[in-house]
Amino acid sequence: MPASAEPPRRVVVERDGPILVEGPVEMTTDEGESVVSDRFVVAICTCRRSRIHPWCDTSHRRRKPAEEGEDTSP
Amino acid sequence: MTPSPEAHTHRPETEPALPDPRGPLSERVLAALAGRPGALPSEDETARADPYGDDLQLLLYVLYELHYRGFAEVDEALEWEPRLLAVRAAAEDVFLRALREGTTGGKDVEEAVGALLLEPVGDDGHSVSHHLQREGTLEQLREYAALRSLYHLKEADPHVWVVPRLRGRAKAAMVAVEYDEFGAGRAENIHARLYADLMADLGLDPAYGRYLETAPAEALATVNQMSLFGLHRRLRGALVGHFAAVEITSSPGSRRLAKALRRAGAGAAAQRFYDEHVEADAVHEQVVRRDVIGGLLEDEPQLAPDIVLGIETTGLLEDRLGEHLLASWRGGRTALRTPPSASS
Ligand code: FES
Ligand SMILES: [Fe+2]
Ligand SMILES: [Fe+2]
């Protein structure tokens, strides 16, 4: 095997969350579509709930009843 | 030479003018910035100010602004003028004390982060992004964009100040996220620039500082918090906690705001800012939690209460702003001090 100057790509598997891969990434989805992300880390959805599949959009998060809701989001 | 992608849109930007005072304290500070003679507020007077009031928040805002881009015709040397720094310190004491008193505190970072990771199932009636998604009018979206421009036109700037205070894993991860915020090497992708495009799309003037005058104290406080945490090394834990809270809550909120803009008929550039944040902040959240918070706690475990402080004060100030926005809109009023005028 030829020696590579590149260090091995780091992949982190989040429990109940996405797989984090060092970018850029070219991914072929199960529908055969090829998508590219050049972010420094790419979060690949594993829960299949993401609305921007194949990337994670935090839809994997656990839900809580709205009454206790507190939302600091923009 | 090939022109850079932004060559055709680039025009030299002048720094903003000083705003009008909002009370006796800000009046004297603004006079000093304008170079007029007169006494500055004393420490005692400042200590008695309402921590969340317009007067104190504007005073802090203009003094902090000297560290960002300053104001037109204000002497740049005033940034480090000891008498102004003394006024700022007294005002910061008032603000920080209120922030501490308004939060529960503690040292369980995991619990504080965990609370942010639970998504409300529906609208609890207190969330601005839920409101805008469901029934926000284009005018409300313009108001929201105008007052958020105080932060988003300096997006990620106050967080850079923490970098020299971090080490190893926390530092590398923080810089990686900031690199993404600053467009990963491309000026046209700087998040603050995407925000300016959003503003122009909504018919707002994207000039830096343009809407300071219209922004209520609740909006100033959210930005003052970042400046406070960013400028003080002793508050580095709070800065990191604050940054984590923003990144964690941003992605779902951005999805709702992108939807709101789409529904209200805003253009592509307006939607792009929030679409980008849905994807980017799903990544940023993971990196900030794992490596920035994780790395900092490994290096300096004693900072856990400060990280919790930053998470909680972010929630506190966002809730205060949200309450103001929703109460104004539900009462049929503008949420701004003066309605935003169109660009040009
Ligand atoms: S893993 Fe995050 S949305 Fe699916
Ligand atoms: Fe951003
Ligand atoms: Fe981000």
Tab-separated table of C-alpha atoms and ligand atoms in Angstrom:
chain	number	residue	atom	x	y	z
A	1	MET	CA	0.000	0.000	0.000
A	2	PRO	CA	1.417	3.390	-0.888
A	3	ALA	CA	2.293	5.582	2.066
A	4	SER	CA	-0.202	8.417	2.363
A	5	ALA	CA	0.673	11.907	3.507
A	6	GLU	CA	-2.876	12.344	4.729
A	7	PRO	CA	-3.680	11.212	8.245
A	8	PRO	CA	-6.608	8.803	8.461
A	9	ARG	CA	-10.003	10.464	8.322
A	10	ARG	CA	-11.648	10.730	11.703
A	11	VAL	CA	-15.176	9.410	12.132
A	12	VAL	CA	-17.209	9.739	15.313
A	13	VAL	CA	-20.427	7.843	15.889
A	14	GLU	CA	-22.837	9.705	18.151
A	15	ARG	CA	-25.196	7.586	20.220
A	16	ASP	CA	-28.747	8.476	19.071
A	17	GLY	CA	-27.330	11.077	16.734
A	18	PRO	CA	-25.448	11.543	13.471
A	19	ILE	CA	-22.161	10.065	12.294
A	20	LEU	CA	-19.560	12.831	12.169
A	21	VAL	CA	-17.033	12.587	9.334
A	22	GLU	CA	-14.224	14.990	8.544
A	23	GLY	CA	-15.139	16.823	5.331
A	24	PRO	CA	-15.226	17.325	2.486
A	25	VAL	CA	-17.490	14.368	1.803
A	26	GLU	CA	-19.090	13.006	-1.332
A	27	MET	CA	-21.894	10.678	-0.479
A	28	THR	CA	-24.083	8.422	-2.559
A	29	THR	CA	-27.502	8.055	-0.985
A	30	ASP	CA	-29.577	4.891	-1.087
A	31	GLU	CA	-31.499	6.503	-3.901
A	32	GLY	CA	-28.321	6.670	-5.932
A	33	GLU	CA	-28.056	10.427	-5.707
A	34	SER	CA	-24.605	11.910	-5.197
A	35	VAL	CA	-24.320	14.817	-2.761
A	36	VAL	CA	-21.293	16.806	-1.666
A	37	SER	CA	-20.580	18.752	1.510
A	38	ASP	CA	-17.302	20.573	1.993
A	39	ARG	CA	-17.805	21.531	5.618
A	40	PHE	CA	-14.866	20.770	7.978
A	41	VAL	CA	-17.039	18.150	9.655
A	42	VAL	CA	-20.122	16.645	8.092
A	43	ALA	CA	-22.972	15.180	10.156
A	44	ILE	CA	-24.605	12.229	8.416
A	45	CYS	CA	-28.124	11.439	9.563
A	46	THR	CA	-28.665	7.960	10.965
A	47	CYS	CA	-32.194	8.401	12.346
A	48	ARG	CA	-33.775	8.924	8.907
A	49	ARG	CA	-35.945	11.715	10.250
A	50	SER	CA	-33.864	14.567	8.835
A	51	ARG	CA	-35.582	16.929	6.433
A	52	ILE	CA	-32.258	17.634	4.730
A	53	HIS	CA	-31.275	13.998	4.263
A	54	PRO	CA	-28.565	12.680	4.133
A	55	TRP	CA	-27.303	15.414	6.472
A	56	CYS	CA	-28.408	15.730	10.097
A	57	ASP	CA	-30.763	18.596	10.981
A	58	THR	CA	-31.171	17.679	14.694
A	59	SER	CA	-34.489	15.920	14.064
A	60	HIS	CA	-33.041	12.973	16.013
A	61	ARG	CA	-33.537	14.881	19.275
A	62	ARG	CA	-35.837	13.594	21.958
A	63	ARG	CA	-39.077	15.505	22.387
A	64	LYS	CA	-40.617	16.985	25.444
A	65	PRO	CA	-44.189	18.141	26.019
A	66	ALA	CA	-44.687	21.746	24.951
A	67	GLU	CA	-45.893	22.981	28.380
A	68	GLU	CA	-42.425	22.843	29.890
A	69	GLY	CA	-41.122	24.422	26.744
A	70	GLU	CA	-38.285	26.854	26.858
A	71	ASP	CA	-36.874	27.904	23.590
A	72	THR	CA	-33.782	30.016	23.223
A	73	SER	CA	-33.633	29.472	19.512
A	74	PRO	CA	-33.505	32.444	17.155
B	1	MET	CA	-6.806	39.857	-12.820
B	2	THR	CA	-10.067	38.031	-12.196
B	3	PRO	CA	-12.462	40.077	-10.140
B	4	SER	CA	-13.429	38.525	-6.836
B	5	PRO	CA	-17.059	37.382	-6.698
B	6	GLU	CA	-18.003	40.371	-4.620
B	7	ALA	CA	-16.106	42.997	-6.575
B	8	HIS	CA	-19.225	44.280	-8.278
B	9	THR	CA	-21.204	44.667	-5.069
B	10	HIS	CA	-18.467	46.111	-2.926
B	11	ARG	CA	-18.760	49.670	-1.743
B	12	PRO	CA	-16.737	51.237	1.014
B	13	GLU	CA	-18.713	51.209	4.224
B	14	THR	CA	-18.662	54.061	6.667
B	15	GLU	CA	-18.967	53.375	10.371
B	16	PRO	CA	-22.334	54.093	11.997
B	17	ALA	CA	-23.215	57.386	13.645
B	18	LEU	CA	-23.650	57.578	17.426
B	19	PRO	CA	-27.211	56.802	18.561
B	20	ASP	CA	-29.425	59.110	20.606
B	21	PRO	CA	-29.163	58.764	24.409
B	22	ARG	CA	-31.828	56.845	26.308
B	23	GLY	CA	-31.380	58.353	29.757
B	24	PRO	CA	-28.998	60.390	31.935
B	25	LEU	CA	-26.198	57.796	32.025
B	26	SER	CA	-26.019	57.058	28.314
B	27	GLU	CA	-26.377	60.770	27.631
B	28	ARG	CA	-23.115	61.614	29.391
B	29	VAL	CA	-21.242	58.674	27.920
B	30	LEU	CA	-22.391	59.583	24.417
B	31	ALA	CA	-21.337	63.171	25.001
B	32	ALA	CA	-17.868	61.955	26.001
B	33	LEU	CA	-17.678	59.791	22.877
B	34	ALA	CA	-18.640	62.785	20.775
B	35	GLY	CA	-15.752	64.679	22.362
B	36	ARG	CA	-17.855	67.106	24.376
B	37	PRO	CA	-16.624	68.093	27.839
B	38	GLY	CA	-18.601	67.062	30.924
B	39	ALA	CA	-18.670	64.654	33.837
B	40	LEU	CA	-19.106	60.936	33.316
B	41	PRO	CA	-21.630	58.975	35.418
B	42	SER	CA	-20.262	58.116	38.849
B	43	GLU	CA	-19.949	54.561	40.073
B	44	ASP	CA	-22.804	55.119	42.559
B	45	GLU	CA	-25.177	56.478	39.939
B	46	THR	CA	-24.404	53.587	37.630
B	47	ALA	CA	-24.855	51.054	40.436
B	48	ARG	CA	-28.440	52.290	40.922
B	49	ALA	CA	-29.420	51.856	37.263
B	50	ASP	CA	-32.021	49.334	36.089
B	51	PRO	CA	-29.875	46.451	34.791
B	52	TYR	CA	-32.242	45.719	31.898
B	53	GLY	CA	-33.280	49.292	31.182
B	54	ASP	CA	-32.580	51.184	27.964
B	55	ASP	CA	-30.177	53.609	29.617
B	56	LEU	CA	-27.737	51.046	31.015
B	57	GLN	CA	-27.998	48.675	28.064
B	58	LEU	CA	-27.304	51.435	25.539
B	59	LEU	CA	-24.403	52.704	27.648
B	60	LEU	CA	-22.864	49.220	27.609
B	61	TYR	CA	-23.608	48.743	23.932
B	62	VAL	CA	-21.840	51.880	22.759
B	63	LEU	CA	-18.824	51.296	24.998
B	64	TYR	CA	-18.512	47.708	23.740
B	65	GLU	CA	-18.905	48.848	20.156
B	66	LEU	CA	-15.586	50.681	20.457
B	67	HIS	CA	-13.956	47.212	20.481
B	68	TYR	CA	-15.715	46.133	17.286
B	69	ARG	CA	-16.011	48.777	14.595
B	70	GLY	CA	-16.504	51.974	16.540
B	71	PHE	CA	-18.548	54.941	15.388
B	72	ALA	CA	-17.993	57.588	12.762
B	73	GLU	CA	-16.163	60.588	14.159
B	74	VAL	CA	-15.407	58.983	17.508
B	75	ASP	CA	-11.743	59.021	18.488
B	76	GLU	CA	-10.439	55.440	18.198
B	77	ALA	CA	-8.193	55.956	21.224
B	78	LEU	CA	-11.272	56.105	23.459
B	79	GLU	CA	-11.431	52.308	23.272
B	80	TRP	CA	-8.847	52.165	26.078
B	81	GLU	CA	-9.675	55.436	27.864
B	82	PRO	CA	-9.431	54.550	31.590
B	83	ARG	CA	-12.339	56.744	32.708
B	84	LEU	CA	-14.675	55.167	30.162
B	85	LEU	CA	-13.439	51.711	31.136
B	86	ALA	CA	-14.295	52.540	34.762
B	87	VAL	CA	-17.863	53.465	33.766
B	88	ARG	CA	-18.097	50.273	31.753
B	89	ALA	CA	-16.866	48.195	34.689
B	90	ALA	CA	-19.511	49.688	36.999
B	91	ALA	CA	-22.227	48.998	34.432
B	92	GLU	CA	-20.953	45.455	33.903
B	93	ASP	CA	-21.212	44.797	37.634
B	94	VAL	CA	-24.876	45.794	37.563
B	95	PHE	CA	-25.607	43.663	34.488
B	96	LEU	CA	-23.657	40.605	35.632
B	97	ARG	CA	-25.228	40.695	39.094
B	98	ALA	CA	-28.702	40.701	37.521
B	99	LEU	CA	-27.733	37.805	35.265
B	100	ARG	CA	-26.493	35.768	38.219
B	101	GLU	CA	-29.572	36.578	40.273
B	102	GLY	CA	-31.872	35.659	37.386
B	103	THR	CA	-30.445	32.169	36.906
B	104	THR	CA	-30.310	29.085	39.103
B	105	GLY	CA	-26.643	28.299	38.655
B	106	GLY	CA	-24.970	25.011	39.461
B	107	LYS	CA	-22.110	22.980	38.122
B	108	ASP	CA	-23.850	20.212	36.208
B	109	VAL	CA	-22.937	21.075	32.619
B	110	GLU	CA	-24.406	17.869	31.257
B	111	GLU	CA	-27.774	18.615	32.778
B	112	ALA	CA	-27.787	22.200	31.494
B	113	VAL	CA	-26.867	21.027	27.985
B	114	GLY	CA	-29.344	18.145	28.202
B	115	ALA	CA	-32.199	20.559	28.854
B	116	LEU	CA	-31.439	22.335	25.571
B	117	LEU	CA	-31.330	19.072	23.638
B	118	LEU	CA	-34.988	18.281	24.348
B	119	GLU	CA	-37.115	19.682	21.537
B	120	PRO	CA	-40.567	20.939	22.490
B	121	VAL	CA	-43.182	18.867	20.674
B	122	GLY	CA	-45.238	21.856	19.679
B	123	ASP	CA	-45.522	25.566	20.268
B	124	ASP	CA	-45.543	26.419	23.962
B	125	GLY	CA	-46.709	29.949	23.247
B	126	HIS	CA	-43.368	31.487	24.281
B	127	SER	CA	-41.282	30.749	21.214
B	128	VAL	CA	-40.705	33.488	18.684
B	129	SER	CA	-39.658	31.122	15.916
B	130	HIS	CA	-42.795	29.001	16.417
B	131	HIS	CA	-44.927	32.130	16.285
B	132	LEU	CA	-43.247	33.416	13.129
B	133	GLN	CA	-43.489	30.036	11.437
B	134	ARG	CA	-47.172	29.736	12.163
B	135	GLU	CA	-48.496	33.245	11.727
B	136	GLY	CA	-45.641	35.695	11.308
B	137	THR	CA	-46.360	38.533	8.926
B	138	LEU	CA	-43.750	39.877	6.548
B	139	GLU	CA	-43.636	43.052	8.649
B	140	GLN	CA	-42.901	41.050	11.817
B	141	LEU	CA	-40.162	39.160	9.996
B	142	ARG	CA	-38.662	42.479	8.914
B	143	GLU	CA	-38.748	43.751	12.488
B	144	TYR	CA	-37.175	40.550	13.714
B	145	ALA	CA	-34.451	40.756	11.058
B	146	ALA	CA	-33.774	44.415	11.877
B	147	LEU	CA	-33.239	43.881	15.597
B	148	ARG	CA	-31.303	40.634	15.161
B	149	SER	CA	-28.974	42.478	12.776
B	150	LEU	CA	-27.232	43.940	15.813
B	151	TYR	CA	-25.772	40.496	16.399
B	152	HIS	CA	-25.827	38.844	13.002
B	153	LEU	CA	-23.859	41.643	11.316
B	154	LYS	CA	-21.087	40.871	13.814
B	155	GLU	CA	-21.919	37.173	13.934
B	156	ALA	CA	-19.199	35.088	15.603
B	157	ASP	CA	-17.021	38.173	16.247
B	158	PRO	CA	-17.291	38.300	20.071
B	159	HIS	CA	-16.553	34.576	20.270
B	160	VAL	CA	-13.149	34.955	18.669
B	161	TRP	CA	-11.927	36.740	21.787
B	162	VAL	CA	-12.006	33.458	23.706
B	163	VAL	CA	-9.512	31.715	21.434
B	164	PRO	CA	-6.230	32.738	23.143
B	165	ARG	CA	-7.749	31.620	26.440
B	166	LEU	CA	-8.344	28.055	25.295
B	167	ARG	CA	-5.909	25.210	24.750
B	168	GLY	CA	-5.600	21.974	22.784
B	169	ARG	CA	-8.843	20.277	21.834
B	170	ALA	CA	-11.104	23.166	22.904
B	171	LYS	CA	-9.040	25.684	20.944
B	172	ALA	CA	-8.805	23.601	17.759
B	173	ALA	CA	-12.538	22.907	17.784
B	174	MET	CA	-13.512	26.501	18.564
B	175	VAL	CA	-11.402	27.788	15.698
B	176	ALA	CA	-12.815	25.176	13.315
B	177	VAL	CA	-16.379	26.278	14.068
B	178	GLU	CA	-15.427	29.955	13.801
B	179	TYR	CA	-13.753	29.265	10.439
B	180	ASP	CA	-17.101	27.958	9.229
B	181	GLU	CA	-18.892	31.026	10.648
B	182	PHE	CA	-16.478	33.218	8.715
B	183	GLY	CA	-17.203	31.509	5.413
B	184	ALA	CA	-14.408	28.891	5.423
B	185	GLY	CA	-12.106	31.222	3.520
B	186	ARG	CA	-14.719	32.740	1.217
B	187	ALA	CA	-15.879	36.279	1.875
B	188	GLU	CA	-19.228	35.732	0.165
B	189	ASN	CA	-20.033	32.933	2.626
B	190	ILE	CA	-19.277	34.795	5.856
B	191	HIS	CA	-22.429	34.327	7.917
B	192	ALA	CA	-22.622	38.064	8.621
B	193	ARG	CA	-22.542	38.582	4.858
B	194	LEU	CA	-25.320	36.027	4.305
B	195	TYR	CA	-27.286	38.011	6.861
B	196	ALA	CA	-26.706	41.266	5.011
B	197	ASP	CA	-28.059	39.540	1.893
B	198	LEU	CA	-31.111	38.453	3.888
B	199	MET	CA	-31.688	42.034	5.019
B	200	ALA	CA	-31.429	43.428	1.510
B	201	ASP	CA	-33.853	40.742	0.357
B	202	LEU	CA	-36.362	41.927	2.962
B	203	GLY	CA	-35.969	45.539	1.891
B	204	LEU	CA	-33.886	46.465	4.941
B	205	ASP	CA	-30.694	48.492	4.902
B	206	PRO	CA	-27.800	46.070	5.574
B	207	ALA	CA	-25.383	48.804	6.688
B	208	TYR	CA	-23.609	47.906	9.933
B	209	GLY	CA	-25.239	49.546	12.946
B	210	ARG	CA	-28.154	50.883	10.944
B	211	TYR	CA	-30.845	49.569	13.319
B	212	LEU	CA	-29.196	50.253	16.675
B	213	GLU	CA	-31.532	53.183	17.196
B	214	THR	CA	-34.640	51.050	16.718
B	215	ALA	CA	-33.537	48.110	18.878
B	216	PRO	CA	-35.173	47.807	22.312
B	217	ALA	CA	-33.139	47.156	25.477
B	218	GLU	CA	-34.051	43.451	25.393
B	219	ALA	CA	-32.252	43.112	22.062
B	220	LEU	CA	-29.226	45.140	23.200
B	221	ALA	CA	-28.878	42.899	26.258
B	222	THR	CA	-28.453	39.734	24.162
B	223	VAL	CA	-25.492	41.299	22.349
B	224	ASN	CA	-24.045	42.962	25.453
B	225	GLN	CA	-23.939	39.559	27.087
B	226	MET	CA	-21.630	38.222	24.361
B	227	SER	CA	-19.368	41.239	24.539
B	228	LEU	CA	-19.189	40.959	28.315
B	229	PHE	CA	-18.286	37.270	28.232
B	230	GLY	CA	-15.959	37.721	25.269
B	231	LEU	CA	-13.943	40.627	26.610
B	232	HIS	CA	-13.219	39.176	30.043
B	233	ARG	CA	-10.874	36.248	30.305
B	234	ARG	CA	-12.329	35.425	33.718
B	235	LEU	CA	-15.674	34.792	31.985
B	236	ARG	CA	-14.271	32.418	29.324
B	237	GLY	CA	-16.356	29.559	30.693
B	238	ALA	CA	-19.515	31.648	30.366
B	239	LEU	CA	-18.570	32.576	26.788
B	240	VAL	CA	-18.228	28.904	25.898
B	241	GLY	CA	-21.526	28.059	27.639
B	242	HIS	CA	-23.261	30.882	25.803
B	243	PHE	CA	-21.804	29.801	22.454
B	244	ALA	CA	-22.935	26.214	23.052
B	245	ALA	CA	-26.463	27.362	23.921
B	246	VAL	CA	-26.683	29.367	20.708
B	247	GLU	CA	-25.348	26.556	18.516
B	248	ILE	CA	-27.553	23.903	20.131
B	249	THR	CA	-30.791	25.857	19.795
B	250	SER	CA	-30.051	27.363	16.399
B	251	SER	CA	-30.731	24.493	14.019
B	252	PRO	CA	-34.404	23.771	14.845
B	253	GLY	CA	-35.119	27.487	15.283
B	254	SER	CA	-33.535	28.242	11.923
B	255	ARG	CA	-35.714	25.629	10.254
B	256	ARG	CA	-38.809	27.381	11.581
B	257	LEU	CA	-37.533	30.796	10.494
B	258	ALA	CA	-36.677	29.525	6.995
B	259	LYS	CA	-40.231	28.214	6.783
B	260	ALA	CA	-41.639	31.500	8.052
B	261	LEU	CA	-39.743	33.428	5.389
B	262	ARG	CA	-40.866	31.029	2.694
B	263	ARG	CA	-44.470	31.329	3.795
B	264	ALA	CA	-44.314	35.115	3.928
B	265	GLY	CA	-42.948	35.198	0.400
B	266	ALA	CA	-39.400	36.368	1.164
B	267	GLY	CA	-36.734	35.865	-1.485
B	268	ALA	CA	-34.071	33.200	-1.884
B	269	ALA	CA	-31.279	35.097	-0.100
B	270	ALA	CA	-33.443	35.566	2.979
B	271	GLN	CA	-34.140	31.853	3.165
B	272	ARG	CA	-30.530	30.915	2.482
B	273	PHE	CA	-29.236	32.362	5.763
B	274	TYR	CA	-31.500	30.140	7.835
B	275	ASP	CA	-31.188	27.112	5.524
B	276	GLU	CA	-27.414	27.302	5.955
B	277	HIS	CA	-27.840	27.450	9.738
B	278	VAL	CA	-30.053	24.355	9.840
B	279	GLU	CA	-27.208	22.324	8.355
B	280	ALA	CA	-24.190	24.152	9.783
B	281	ASP	CA	-25.404	24.324	13.368
B	282	ALA	CA	-26.352	20.645	13.450
B	283	VAL	CA	-22.584	20.134	13.001
B	284	HIS	CA	-21.449	23.054	15.173
B	285	GLU	CA	-23.554	21.786	18.055
B	286	GLN	CA	-21.792	18.412	18.021
B	287	VAL	CA	-18.319	19.923	17.798
B	288	VAL	CA	-18.984	22.510	20.500
B	289	ARG	CA	-20.437	19.972	22.932
B	290	ARG	CA	-17.863	17.276	22.374
B	291	ASP	CA	-14.658	19.205	21.898
B	292	VAL	CA	-15.077	22.815	23.021
B	293	ILE	CA	-16.984	22.120	26.243
B	294	GLY	CA	-15.410	18.681	26.689
B	295	GLY	CA	-11.911	20.002	26.075
B	296	LEU	CA	-12.340	23.031	28.318
B	297	LEU	CA	-13.696	20.932	31.179
B	298	GLU	CA	-10.753	18.562	30.816
B	299	ASP	CA	-8.315	21.488	31.061
B	300	GLU	CA	-10.193	23.540	33.634
B	301	PRO	CA	-12.867	21.547	35.461
B	302	GLN	CA	-13.363	24.436	37.890
B	303	LEU	CA	-15.055	26.380	35.077
B	304	ALA	CA	-18.158	24.144	35.097
B	305	PRO	CA	-20.310	26.699	37.007
B	306	ASP	CA	-19.335	29.422	34.523
B	307	ILE	CA	-20.306	27.224	31.565
B	308	VAL	CA	-23.673	26.629	33.235
B	309	LEU	CA	-23.963	30.387	33.837
B	310	GLY	CA	-23.458	31.148	30.137
B	311	ILE	CA	-26.030	28.549	29.104
B	312	GLU	CA	-28.586	29.846	31.580
B	313	THR	CA	-28.104	33.568	30.986
B	314	THR	CA	-28.521	32.979	27.252
B	315	GLY	CA	-31.884	31.352	27.976
B	316	LEU	CA	-32.825	34.156	30.352
B	317	LEU	CA	-32.063	36.966	27.902
B	318	GLU	CA	-33.607	35.183	24.930
B	319	ASP	CA	-36.768	34.604	26.968
B	320	ARG	CA	-36.908	38.284	27.900
B	321	LEU	CA	-36.527	39.294	24.264
B	322	GLY	CA	-39.092	36.708	23.149
B	323	GLU	CA	-41.603	37.952	25.695
B	324	HIS	CA	-41.178	41.508	24.507
B	325	LEU	CA	-41.566	40.532	20.843
B	326	LEU	CA	-44.632	38.363	21.336
B	327	ALA	CA	-46.349	40.812	23.692
B	328	SER	CA	-45.818	43.642	21.198
B	329	TRP	CA	-47.016	41.676	18.194
B	330	ARG	CA	-49.979	40.128	19.969
B	331	GLY	CA	-50.953	43.621	21.099
B	332	GLY	CA	-50.829	44.802	17.499
B	333	ARG	CA	-47.776	47.000	18.145
B	334	THR	CA	-44.337	47.217	16.638
B	335	ALA	CA	-41.601	45.513	18.696
B	336	LEU	CA	-39.113	48.187	17.691
B	337	ARG	CA	-38.640	51.614	19.199
B	338	THR	CA	-39.315	53.036	15.752
B	339	PRO	CA	-40.448	50.896	12.797
B	340	PRO	CA	-37.690	49.984	10.340
B	341	SER	CA	-37.673	52.081	7.240
B	342	ALA	CA	-36.889	50.540	3.900
B	343	SER	CA	-33.392	50.539	2.500
B	344	SER	CA	-31.950	53.553	0.710
C	1	FES	S1	-29.246	11.924	13.019
C	1	FES	FE1	-29.685	14.007	13.276
C	1	FES	S2	-31.444	14.250	12.103
C	1	FES	FE2	-31.045	12.160	11.874
C	2	FE	FE	-23.568	31.208	11.917
C	3	FE	FE	-22.986	28.137	14.080
